[in-house]
Amino acid sequence: MINNAVGSLSSHLWDSSDLYRNAVMQLSDAAKTMHLDPNIFERLKVPKRALIVTVPIRLDDGSIRCFEGYRVQHNMTLGPGKGGIRFHPEVNLSEVAGLAMLMTFKCSLVGLPLGGAKGGIRVDPSQLSRQEAQALTRRYTTEINMIIGPDKDIPAPDVGTDAQHMAWMMDTFSQEKGFAIPGVVTGKPIEIGGSLGRAESTGRGVVYTIQHAAKHLADQGKPGPKIDSTTTVAVHGFGKVGAVAALEIYNLGTKVVAVSDDKGGIHNKNGLNIPEVLAYVAKNRSIIGCPNSEPITNEELLALPVDVLIPAAIDGVITPKNVHNVKAKIIAEGANGPITTEALHVLEERGAFIIPDILCNAGGVIVSYFEWVQGIQNFFWSETEVNAKLAEVMAHAFKKVVDIQISYKCEMKTAALIAGVDRLNRAMLLRGLFP
Ligand code: NAD
């Protein structure tokens, strides 16, 4: 029998975060629906390996401060670990483990030869100078270097980190080995082996899935928005994922009526001019006070009567507390885990179409994979080629998930999990259990 939620092994060590508990609950739903081998479930509900490190750095004032860092590898059956590095004050072992688990299912769902991993440092990056951020990134890389590498585990940017952090990680790892090893990270700057289109890939993929969702609803004769000048969109979180998604969907002619960041949001019922908002953010480091807009709170943004809502900030944003206010017809999970499991059931019941995170935001890991492949071959593709290949993989994954959803008559979230777990299940059974 499959245990209902987190089992005995995991309960004391891993399950202190909502994100991890939600990931296991969703895995459990998928396991029941697809009648997953209980032995596979037993292994998938806990990570393979976790490294906890102390990262001491000298601050600009001369004092030394220690930060907590993590790297968790959830499952490496399909290949080396893959997953971002998060710098955020709330990062903890359980959250990183839950995110690593989602990476396993995401990589499997989109057919990559990669496993799931995630890392992070418990720090508020906005409080660090550039020099402190660099010292923190470099020392963290050194502390986890025994478990990362192009054939072992390949980090990438996540919340609070970007291409510059990846450049420092790549340089630190390479200095320690004595020669350049660009393949140790993805999401690098183009100058040191990054891929064209990687920075935009997650947001771009989010918008591809929204287009597929609109077409799918129309093909099924179900009510749903078209993606045109009549469509209204709200984007929660205007970072690396949300800002690109907002621009891409704005470029399709839709009205992006609201966007937000951690300080609050802006609203214009006639549609914001997203290129102007981006230029304002580049200058002011926040959207607050952007001309031609009214202020709006994050909670108000989530409750707007829009056609498409893109939660692209953090996890646990739509919960049983506020789910009844959410009116969007299509909700595209740009972030990892923005809708809790209970809230998800409520939304599905009222007929909202959810594009699950492991499908919706998979564009980033797909182009990270392309970057890794290009790096191994030392042969780099044009952005047109990268985008065409991304679109093809996303289209295939979307179809796989809706086919499963239709055949099992389950929620989209469960269908996405089944798509990921099914491939992994077969691979794990073939490889067997060592020793
Ligand atoms: P980011 O740090 O670039 O941006 C996060 C944005 O969310 C910022 O605008 C921040 O101000 C805002 N934010 C933070 N807390 C908020 C809150 N409480 N309310 C409203 N806004 C808030 O991070 P990102 O890389 O864009 O990642 C966003 C999400 O997407 C995360 O869940 C991440 O795991 C996921 N994701 C990222 C990638 C990627 O390629 N970067 C890939 C897949 C999934």
Coordinates of C-alpha atoms and ligand atoms in Angstrom, one line a residue:
M1 CA 0.0 0.0 0.0
I2 CA 1.2 3.5 -0.8
N3 CA 1.5 5.7 2.3
N4 CA -0.7 8.7 2.1
A5 CA 1.8 11.5 2.5
V6 CA 5.3 11.7 3.9
G7 CA 6.5 8.4 5.2
S8 CA 8.4 7.5 8.4
L9 CA 11.9 7.9 6.9
S10 CA 11.2 11.4 5.6
S11 CA 9.1 12.9 8.4
H12 CA 11.7 13.9 10.9
L13 CA 14.3 15.1 8.5
W14 CA 12.8 16.6 5.3
D15 CA 9.2 17.7 5.8
S16 CA 9.4 20.9 7.7
S17 CA 8.5 23.1 4.7
D18 CA 5.1 23.4 3.0
L19 CA 6.9 23.2 -0.3
Y20 CA 8.3 19.7 0.5
R21 CA 5.0 18.5 2.0
N22 CA 3.1 19.7 -1.1
A23 CA 5.6 18.0 -3.5
V24 CA 5.1 14.7 -1.6
M25 CA 1.4 15.1 -1.6
Q26 CA 1.3 15.7 -5.3
L27 CA 3.7 12.7 -5.8
S28 CA 1.3 10.6 -3.7
D29 CA -1.7 11.7 -5.7
A30 CA 0.1 10.7 -8.9
A31 CA 1.3 7.4 -7.4
K32 CA -2.3 6.4 -6.5
T33 CA -3.7 7.5 -9.9
M34 CA -1.1 5.6 -11.9
H35 CA -0.8 2.6 -9.5
L36 CA 2.9 3.2 -9.1
D37 CA 5.1 0.4 -7.7
P38 CA 5.2 1.1 -4.0
N39 CA 8.9 0.4 -3.9
I40 CA 9.5 3.2 -6.4
F41 CA 7.3 5.6 -4.4
E42 CA 9.3 4.7 -1.2
R43 CA 12.5 5.8 -2.9
L44 CA 11.1 8.9 -4.7
K45 CA 9.6 10.5 -1.6
V46 CA 13.0 11.2 -0.2
P47 CA 16.2 12.7 -1.7
K48 CA 19.2 10.6 -2.5
R49 CA 21.8 13.0 -0.9
A50 CA 22.0 16.3 0.9
L51 CA 25.0 18.4 1.8
I52 CA 24.7 21.1 4.4
V53 CA 27.6 23.6 4.5
T54 CA 28.6 26.6 6.5
V55 CA 29.8 29.5 4.3
P56 CA 32.0 32.0 6.1
I57 CA 32.8 35.3 4.4
R58 CA 34.4 38.5 5.4
L59 CA 31.9 41.4 5.2
D60 CA 32.9 44.8 3.9
D61 CA 33.2 46.1 7.5
G62 CA 35.9 43.5 8.2
S63 CA 33.8 41.2 10.3
I64 CA 33.2 37.5 9.5
R65 CA 29.7 36.1 9.1
C66 CA 28.7 32.5 8.6
F67 CA 25.8 31.6 6.3
E68 CA 24.0 28.2 5.9
G69 CA 24.2 26.6 2.4
Y70 CA 22.7 23.5 1.0
R71 CA 22.9 21.3 -2.1
V72 CA 20.4 18.4 -2.4
Q73 CA 20.4 15.7 -5.1
H74 CA 17.0 14.1 -5.2
N75 CA 17.3 11.4 -7.9
M76 CA 20.1 10.8 -10.4
T77 CA 18.7 7.8 -12.2
L78 CA 18.5 9.5 -15.6
G79 CA 21.8 11.4 -15.4
P80 CA 23.7 14.2 -13.6
G81 CA 21.7 16.3 -11.1
K82 CA 20.3 19.6 -12.4
G83 CA 18.8 22.5 -10.5
G84 CA 19.2 26.1 -9.5
I85 CA 20.9 27.9 -6.7
R86 CA 18.6 30.1 -4.6
F87 CA 19.8 33.0 -2.4
H88 CA 16.9 33.9 -0.1
P89 CA 16.5 34.6 3.6
E90 CA 13.9 31.7 4.0
V91 CA 16.0 29.0 2.3
N92 CA 16.2 25.8 4.4
L93 CA 17.0 22.1 3.9
S94 CA 13.4 21.0 3.5
E95 CA 12.6 23.7 0.9
V96 CA 15.7 22.9 -1.1
A97 CA 14.8 19.1 -0.9
G98 CA 11.3 19.8 -2.2
L99 CA 12.6 21.9 -5.1
A100 CA 15.1 19.2 -5.9
M101 CA 12.3 16.7 -6.1
L102 CA 10.3 18.9 -8.5
M103 CA 13.5 19.1 -10.7
T104 CA 13.6 15.3 -10.9
F105 CA 10.1 15.1 -12.2
K106 CA 10.5 18.2 -14.5
C107 CA 13.7 16.8 -16.2
S108 CA 12.0 13.4 -16.6
L109 CA 8.8 14.9 -18.0
V110 CA 10.5 16.9 -20.7
G111 CA 12.7 13.9 -21.6
L112 CA 16.1 15.2 -20.5
P113 CA 19.0 12.8 -19.5
L114 CA 19.3 14.6 -16.2
G115 CA 18.3 14.1 -12.5
G116 CA 16.9 16.5 -10.0
A117 CA 18.9 18.7 -7.6
K118 CA 18.7 22.1 -6.0
G119 CA 20.9 24.4 -3.9
G120 CA 20.7 27.5 -1.9
I121 CA 22.0 29.9 0.7
R122 CA 20.0 31.3 3.6
V123 CA 20.7 35.0 2.9
D124 CA 19.0 38.2 1.8
P125 CA 21.0 39.0 -1.3
S126 CA 19.7 42.6 -1.4
Q127 CA 21.8 43.2 1.8
L128 CA 25.1 42.1 0.2
S129 CA 27.5 44.3 -1.7
R130 CA 28.8 42.9 -5.0
Q131 CA 32.1 41.9 -3.3
E132 CA 30.2 40.1 -0.5
A133 CA 28.0 38.3 -3.0
Q134 CA 31.0 37.2 -4.9
A135 CA 32.8 35.9 -1.8
L136 CA 29.7 34.0 -0.7
T137 CA 29.2 32.4 -4.1
R138 CA 32.9 31.4 -4.4
R139 CA 33.1 29.9 -0.9
Y140 CA 29.8 28.1 -1.3
T141 CA 31.2 26.6 -4.6
T142 CA 34.3 25.4 -2.8
E143 CA 32.2 23.9 0.0
I144 CA 30.0 21.9 -2.4
N145 CA 32.7 21.2 -5.1
M146 CA 33.0 17.5 -4.2
I147 CA 29.4 16.8 -5.4
I148 CA 29.1 19.1 -8.4
G149 CA 30.7 18.9 -11.9
P150 CA 29.6 18.5 -15.5
D151 CA 29.1 14.7 -15.1
K152 CA 27.8 14.9 -11.5
D153 CA 25.5 17.8 -10.8
I154 CA 25.1 21.1 -12.7
P155 CA 23.8 24.2 -10.9
A156 CA 22.0 27.1 -12.6
P157 CA 20.5 30.4 -11.5
D158 CA 17.3 30.6 -9.4
V159 CA 15.7 33.2 -7.1
G160 CA 18.3 35.8 -6.1
T161 CA 21.1 34.5 -8.4
D162 CA 21.9 35.3 -12.1
A163 CA 24.4 34.8 -14.8
Q164 CA 27.1 36.7 -12.8
H165 CA 26.8 34.2 -9.9
M166 CA 27.2 31.3 -12.4
A167 CA 30.3 33.0 -13.8
W168 CA 31.8 33.1 -10.3
M169 CA 30.9 29.5 -9.7
M170 CA 32.4 28.4 -13.0
D171 CA 35.6 30.4 -12.3
T172 CA 36.0 29.0 -8.7
F173 CA 35.4 25.4 -9.8
S174 CA 37.8 25.9 -12.7
Q175 CA 40.5 27.6 -10.6
E176 CA 40.5 24.6 -8.2
K177 CA 40.8 22.1 -11.0
G178 CA 43.4 24.2 -12.9
F179 CA 41.6 24.6 -16.2
A180 CA 38.3 26.0 -17.6
I181 CA 35.3 23.8 -16.9
P182 CA 32.4 25.7 -18.3
G183 CA 30.1 22.7 -18.1
V184 CA 29.9 22.8 -14.3
V185 CA 27.0 25.4 -14.4
T186 CA 24.4 26.6 -16.9
G187 CA 22.8 30.0 -17.2
K188 CA 26.4 31.4 -17.7
P189 CA 27.1 34.6 -19.6
I190 CA 27.4 34.1 -23.3
E191 CA 31.1 35.1 -23.3
I192 CA 32.1 32.1 -21.2
G193 CA 30.0 29.4 -22.8
G194 CA 26.4 30.4 -22.1
S195 CA 23.6 29.7 -24.6
L196 CA 21.8 32.3 -26.6
G197 CA 18.2 32.3 -25.4
R198 CA 18.9 30.8 -21.9
A199 CA 18.1 34.0 -20.0
E200 CA 14.7 34.3 -21.7
S201 CA 13.9 30.5 -21.9
T202 CA 11.8 30.1 -18.7
G203 CA 9.6 33.0 -19.4
R204 CA 9.3 32.2 -23.1
G205 CA 8.4 28.6 -22.2
V206 CA 5.7 29.8 -19.8
V207 CA 4.1 31.7 -22.7
Y208 CA 4.4 28.8 -25.1
T209 CA 2.4 26.7 -22.6
I210 CA -0.3 29.4 -22.2
Q211 CA -0.7 29.4 -26.0
H212 CA -1.0 25.6 -26.0
A213 CA -3.5 25.8 -23.1
A214 CA -5.7 28.3 -24.9
K215 CA -5.7 26.2 -28.1
H216 CA -6.4 23.0 -26.1
L217 CA -9.4 24.6 -24.4
A218 CA -10.7 25.8 -27.7
D219 CA -10.1 22.3 -29.3
Q220 CA -12.0 20.7 -26.4
G221 CA -14.9 23.2 -26.9
K222 CA -14.3 24.4 -23.3
P223 CA -14.6 28.1 -22.3
G224 CA -11.2 29.8 -22.3
P225 CA -9.5 32.9 -23.5
K226 CA -7.9 33.5 -26.9
I227 CA -4.4 34.9 -26.8
D228 CA -5.0 38.2 -28.6
S229 CA -5.8 41.9 -27.9
T230 CA -8.9 41.0 -25.9
T231 CA -6.9 38.9 -23.4
T232 CA -6.0 40.3 -20.0
V233 CA -2.9 39.1 -18.0
A234 CA -1.5 39.6 -14.5
V235 CA 2.0 38.7 -13.6
H236 CA 3.0 38.1 -9.9
G237 CA 6.8 38.5 -9.6
F238 CA 8.7 40.6 -12.1
G239 CA 12.0 38.8 -12.0
K240 CA 13.9 36.6 -14.4
V241 CA 10.9 34.5 -15.2
G242 CA 8.0 37.0 -14.7
A243 CA 9.5 39.9 -16.6
V244 CA 10.3 37.8 -19.7
A245 CA 6.9 36.1 -19.6
A246 CA 5.2 39.6 -19.3
L247 CA 7.2 40.9 -22.3
E248 CA 6.6 37.8 -24.4
I249 CA 2.8 37.7 -23.8
Y250 CA 2.7 41.5 -24.3
N251 CA 4.4 41.0 -27.7
L252 CA 1.6 38.6 -28.6
G253 CA -0.7 41.7 -28.4
T254 CA -2.4 40.9 -25.0
K255 CA -3.1 43.5 -22.3
V256 CA -0.8 42.9 -19.3
V257 CA -2.9 44.9 -16.8
A258 CA -0.7 44.3 -13.7
V259 CA 2.7 43.2 -12.6
S260 CA 4.3 43.1 -9.1
D261 CA 7.5 42.4 -7.1
D262 CA 8.2 41.9 -3.5
K263 CA 7.5 45.5 -2.7
G264 CA 4.1 45.7 -4.3
G265 CA 2.4 45.9 -7.7
I266 CA 1.3 48.3 -10.5
H267 CA -1.9 48.3 -12.4
N268 CA -3.4 49.8 -15.6
K269 CA -6.8 48.4 -16.7
N270 CA -6.0 49.4 -20.3
G271 CA -2.7 47.5 -20.3
L272 CA 0.8 48.4 -19.1
N273 CA 3.5 49.2 -21.7
I274 CA 5.9 46.4 -20.7
P275 CA 9.0 47.6 -22.5
E276 CA 8.6 50.9 -20.6
V277 CA 8.1 49.0 -17.3
L278 CA 11.3 47.1 -18.0
A279 CA 13.2 50.3 -18.7
Y280 CA 11.9 51.8 -15.5
V281 CA 12.9 48.7 -13.4
A282 CA 16.4 48.7 -15.0
K283 CA 16.8 52.3 -13.6
N284 CA 15.0 52.0 -10.3
R285 CA 15.4 48.3 -9.3
S286 CA 11.7 48.1 -8.6
I287 CA 8.4 48.6 -10.4
I288 CA 7.0 50.9 -7.6
G289 CA 6.2 54.4 -8.9
C290 CA 6.3 53.3 -12.6
P291 CA 4.5 56.1 -14.7
N292 CA 1.1 55.4 -16.3
S293 CA 0.1 53.0 -13.6
E294 CA -1.8 52.8 -10.3
P295 CA -0.4 51.0 -7.2
I296 CA -1.9 47.6 -6.4
T297 CA -1.0 45.2 -3.6
N298 CA 0.2 41.6 -4.4
E299 CA -3.1 40.2 -2.9
E300 CA -5.2 42.5 -5.1
L301 CA -3.2 41.5 -8.2
L302 CA -3.9 37.8 -7.5
A303 CA -7.6 38.5 -7.3
L304 CA -7.9 40.5 -10.5
P305 CA -10.6 39.3 -13.0
V306 CA -8.0 38.5 -15.7
D307 CA -8.0 35.8 -18.3
V308 CA -4.4 34.7 -17.5
L309 CA -2.6 34.8 -14.2
I310 CA 1.1 34.0 -14.0
P311 CA 2.4 33.5 -10.5
A312 CA 6.1 33.8 -11.1
A313 CA 7.6 34.8 -7.8
I314 CA 7.8 32.3 -5.0
D315 CA 6.0 29.2 -3.7
G316 CA 2.9 29.1 -1.5
V317 CA 1.2 32.3 -2.9
I318 CA -2.2 30.9 -3.6
T319 CA -3.4 29.0 -0.5
P320 CA -6.8 28.0 1.0
K321 CA -6.9 31.5 2.5
N322 CA -7.0 33.5 -0.7
V323 CA -7.9 30.9 -3.4
H324 CA -11.6 31.9 -3.4
N325 CA -10.6 35.4 -4.6
V326 CA -8.7 34.1 -7.6
K327 CA -10.7 34.6 -10.8
A328 CA -8.3 33.9 -13.7
K329 CA -9.3 31.3 -16.3
I330 CA -5.8 30.1 -17.0
I331 CA -3.2 30.0 -14.2
A332 CA 0.4 29.4 -15.4
E333 CA 2.7 28.3 -12.6
G334 CA 5.8 30.2 -13.7
A335 CA 7.2 29.8 -10.1
N336 CA 7.8 26.5 -8.5
G337 CA 4.9 25.5 -6.2
P338 CA 3.0 28.8 -6.2
I339 CA -0.4 27.0 -5.6
T340 CA -0.7 24.8 -2.5
T341 CA -2.3 21.3 -3.1
E342 CA -5.5 22.3 -1.3
A343 CA -5.9 25.5 -3.3
L344 CA -5.2 23.6 -6.5
H345 CA -8.2 21.3 -5.9
V346 CA -10.4 24.4 -5.3
L347 CA -9.3 26.0 -8.6
E348 CA -9.7 22.8 -10.6
E349 CA -13.2 22.3 -9.2
R350 CA -14.3 25.8 -10.3
G351 CA -12.9 25.1 -13.8
A352 CA -9.7 27.0 -13.9
F353 CA -7.1 25.5 -16.2
I354 CA -3.8 25.1 -14.3
I355 CA -0.5 24.7 -16.2
P356 CA 1.6 22.9 -13.6
D357 CA 5.0 24.2 -12.6
I358 CA 7.0 21.2 -13.8
L359 CA 5.6 21.7 -17.3
C360 CA 5.1 25.5 -17.3
N361 CA 8.5 26.6 -16.2
A362 CA 10.5 23.8 -17.8
G363 CA 11.9 26.1 -20.5
G364 CA 14.8 27.1 -18.3
V365 CA 16.0 23.5 -17.7
I366 CA 15.5 22.6 -21.3
V367 CA 17.7 25.4 -22.6
S368 CA 20.1 24.7 -19.7
Y369 CA 20.4 21.2 -21.1
F370 CA 21.0 22.8 -24.6
E371 CA 23.7 24.9 -23.0
W372 CA 25.3 21.8 -21.5
V373 CA 25.2 19.9 -24.8
Q374 CA 26.6 22.9 -26.8
G375 CA 29.4 23.2 -24.2
I376 CA 30.3 19.5 -24.4
Q377 CA 30.4 19.8 -28.3
N378 CA 32.0 23.2 -28.3
F379 CA 29.5 24.0 -31.0
F380 CA 27.1 26.8 -30.4
W381 CA 23.7 27.3 -32.0
S382 CA 21.8 30.4 -33.1
E383 CA 19.1 31.8 -30.9
T384 CA 16.5 30.9 -33.6
E385 CA 17.7 27.3 -33.4
V386 CA 17.6 27.3 -29.6
N387 CA 14.0 28.7 -29.6
A388 CA 12.8 26.3 -32.3
K389 CA 14.1 23.3 -30.3
L390 CA 12.7 24.7 -27.1
A391 CA 9.2 25.2 -28.7
E392 CA 9.4 21.6 -30.0
V393 CA 10.2 20.1 -26.6
M394 CA 7.6 22.2 -24.8
A395 CA 4.9 21.3 -27.4
H396 CA 5.7 17.6 -27.0
A397 CA 5.6 17.8 -23.2
F398 CA 2.3 19.7 -23.2
K399 CA 0.7 17.1 -25.4
K400 CA 2.0 14.3 -23.2
V401 CA 0.5 15.9 -20.1
V402 CA -2.9 16.7 -21.6
D403 CA -3.1 13.1 -23.1
I404 CA -2.5 11.7 -19.6
Q405 CA -5.0 14.2 -18.1
I406 CA -7.7 13.0 -20.6
S407 CA -7.0 9.3 -20.2
Y408 CA -6.8 9.3 -16.4
K409 CA -9.5 12.1 -16.0
C410 CA -7.2 13.6 -13.4
E411 CA -6.0 17.1 -12.5
M412 CA -3.4 18.7 -14.7
K413 CA -0.9 18.7 -11.8
T414 CA -1.4 14.9 -11.3
A415 CA -1.0 14.4 -15.1
A416 CA 2.3 16.3 -15.2
L417 CA 3.6 14.3 -12.2
I418 CA 2.5 11.0 -13.8
A419 CA 4.3 12.0 -17.1
G420 CA 7.5 12.6 -15.1
V421 CA 7.2 9.7 -12.8
D422 CA 6.3 7.2 -15.5
R423 CA 9.6 7.6 -17.4
L424 CA 11.6 7.6 -14.2
N425 CA 9.8 4.5 -12.9
R426 CA 10.7 2.5 -15.9
A427 CA 14.3 3.7 -15.7
M428 CA 14.6 2.9 -12.0
L429 CA 13.1 -0.6 -12.5
L430 CA 15.6 -1.3 -15.3
R431 CA 18.6 -0.1 -13.3
G432 CA 17.4 -2.0 -10.2
L433 CA 18.6 -1.5 -6.7
F434 CA 22.3 -1.5 -5.8
P435 CA 23.7 -3.7 -4.2
Ligands
NAD1 P1 14.0 36.3 -9.4 O1 14.7 36.5 -8.1 O2 14.7 36.7 -10.7 O3 12.6 37.0 -9.4 C1 11.7 36.8 -8.4 C2 10.7 38.0 -8.4 O4 9.6 37.7 -7.5 C3 11.2 39.3 -8.1 O5 10.6 40.3 -8.9 C4 10.9 39.5 -6.6 O6 10.8 40.9 -6.2 C5 9.5 38.9 -6.6 N1 9.0 38.4 -5.3 C6 9.7 37.8 -4.4 N2 8.9 37.6 -3.3 C7 7.7 38.1 -3.6 C8 6.5 38.2 -2.9 N3 6.3 37.7 -1.7 N4 5.4 38.7 -3.6 C9 5.6 39.2 -4.8 N5 6.7 39.2 -5.5 C10 7.8 38.6 -4.9 O7 13.6 34.8 -9.5 P2 13.2 33.9 -10.8 O8 14.5 33.3 -11.3 O9 12.4 34.8 -11.7 O10 12.4 32.8 -10.2 C11 11.0 32.9 -9.9 C12 10.4 31.6 -9.7 O11 10.5 30.8 -10.9 C13 11.0 30.7 -8.5 O12 10.0 29.9 -8.0 C14 12.0 29.8 -9.3 O13 12.3 28.6 -8.6 C15 11.2 29.6 -10.6 N6 12.0 29.2 -11.7 C16 13.0 29.9 -12.2 C17 13.7 29.5 -13.3 C18 14.8 30.4 -13.9 O14 15.3 30.0 -15.0 N7 15.2 31.5 -13.3 C19 13.4 28.3 -13.9 C20 12.3 27.5 -13.4 C21 11.6 28.0 -12.3

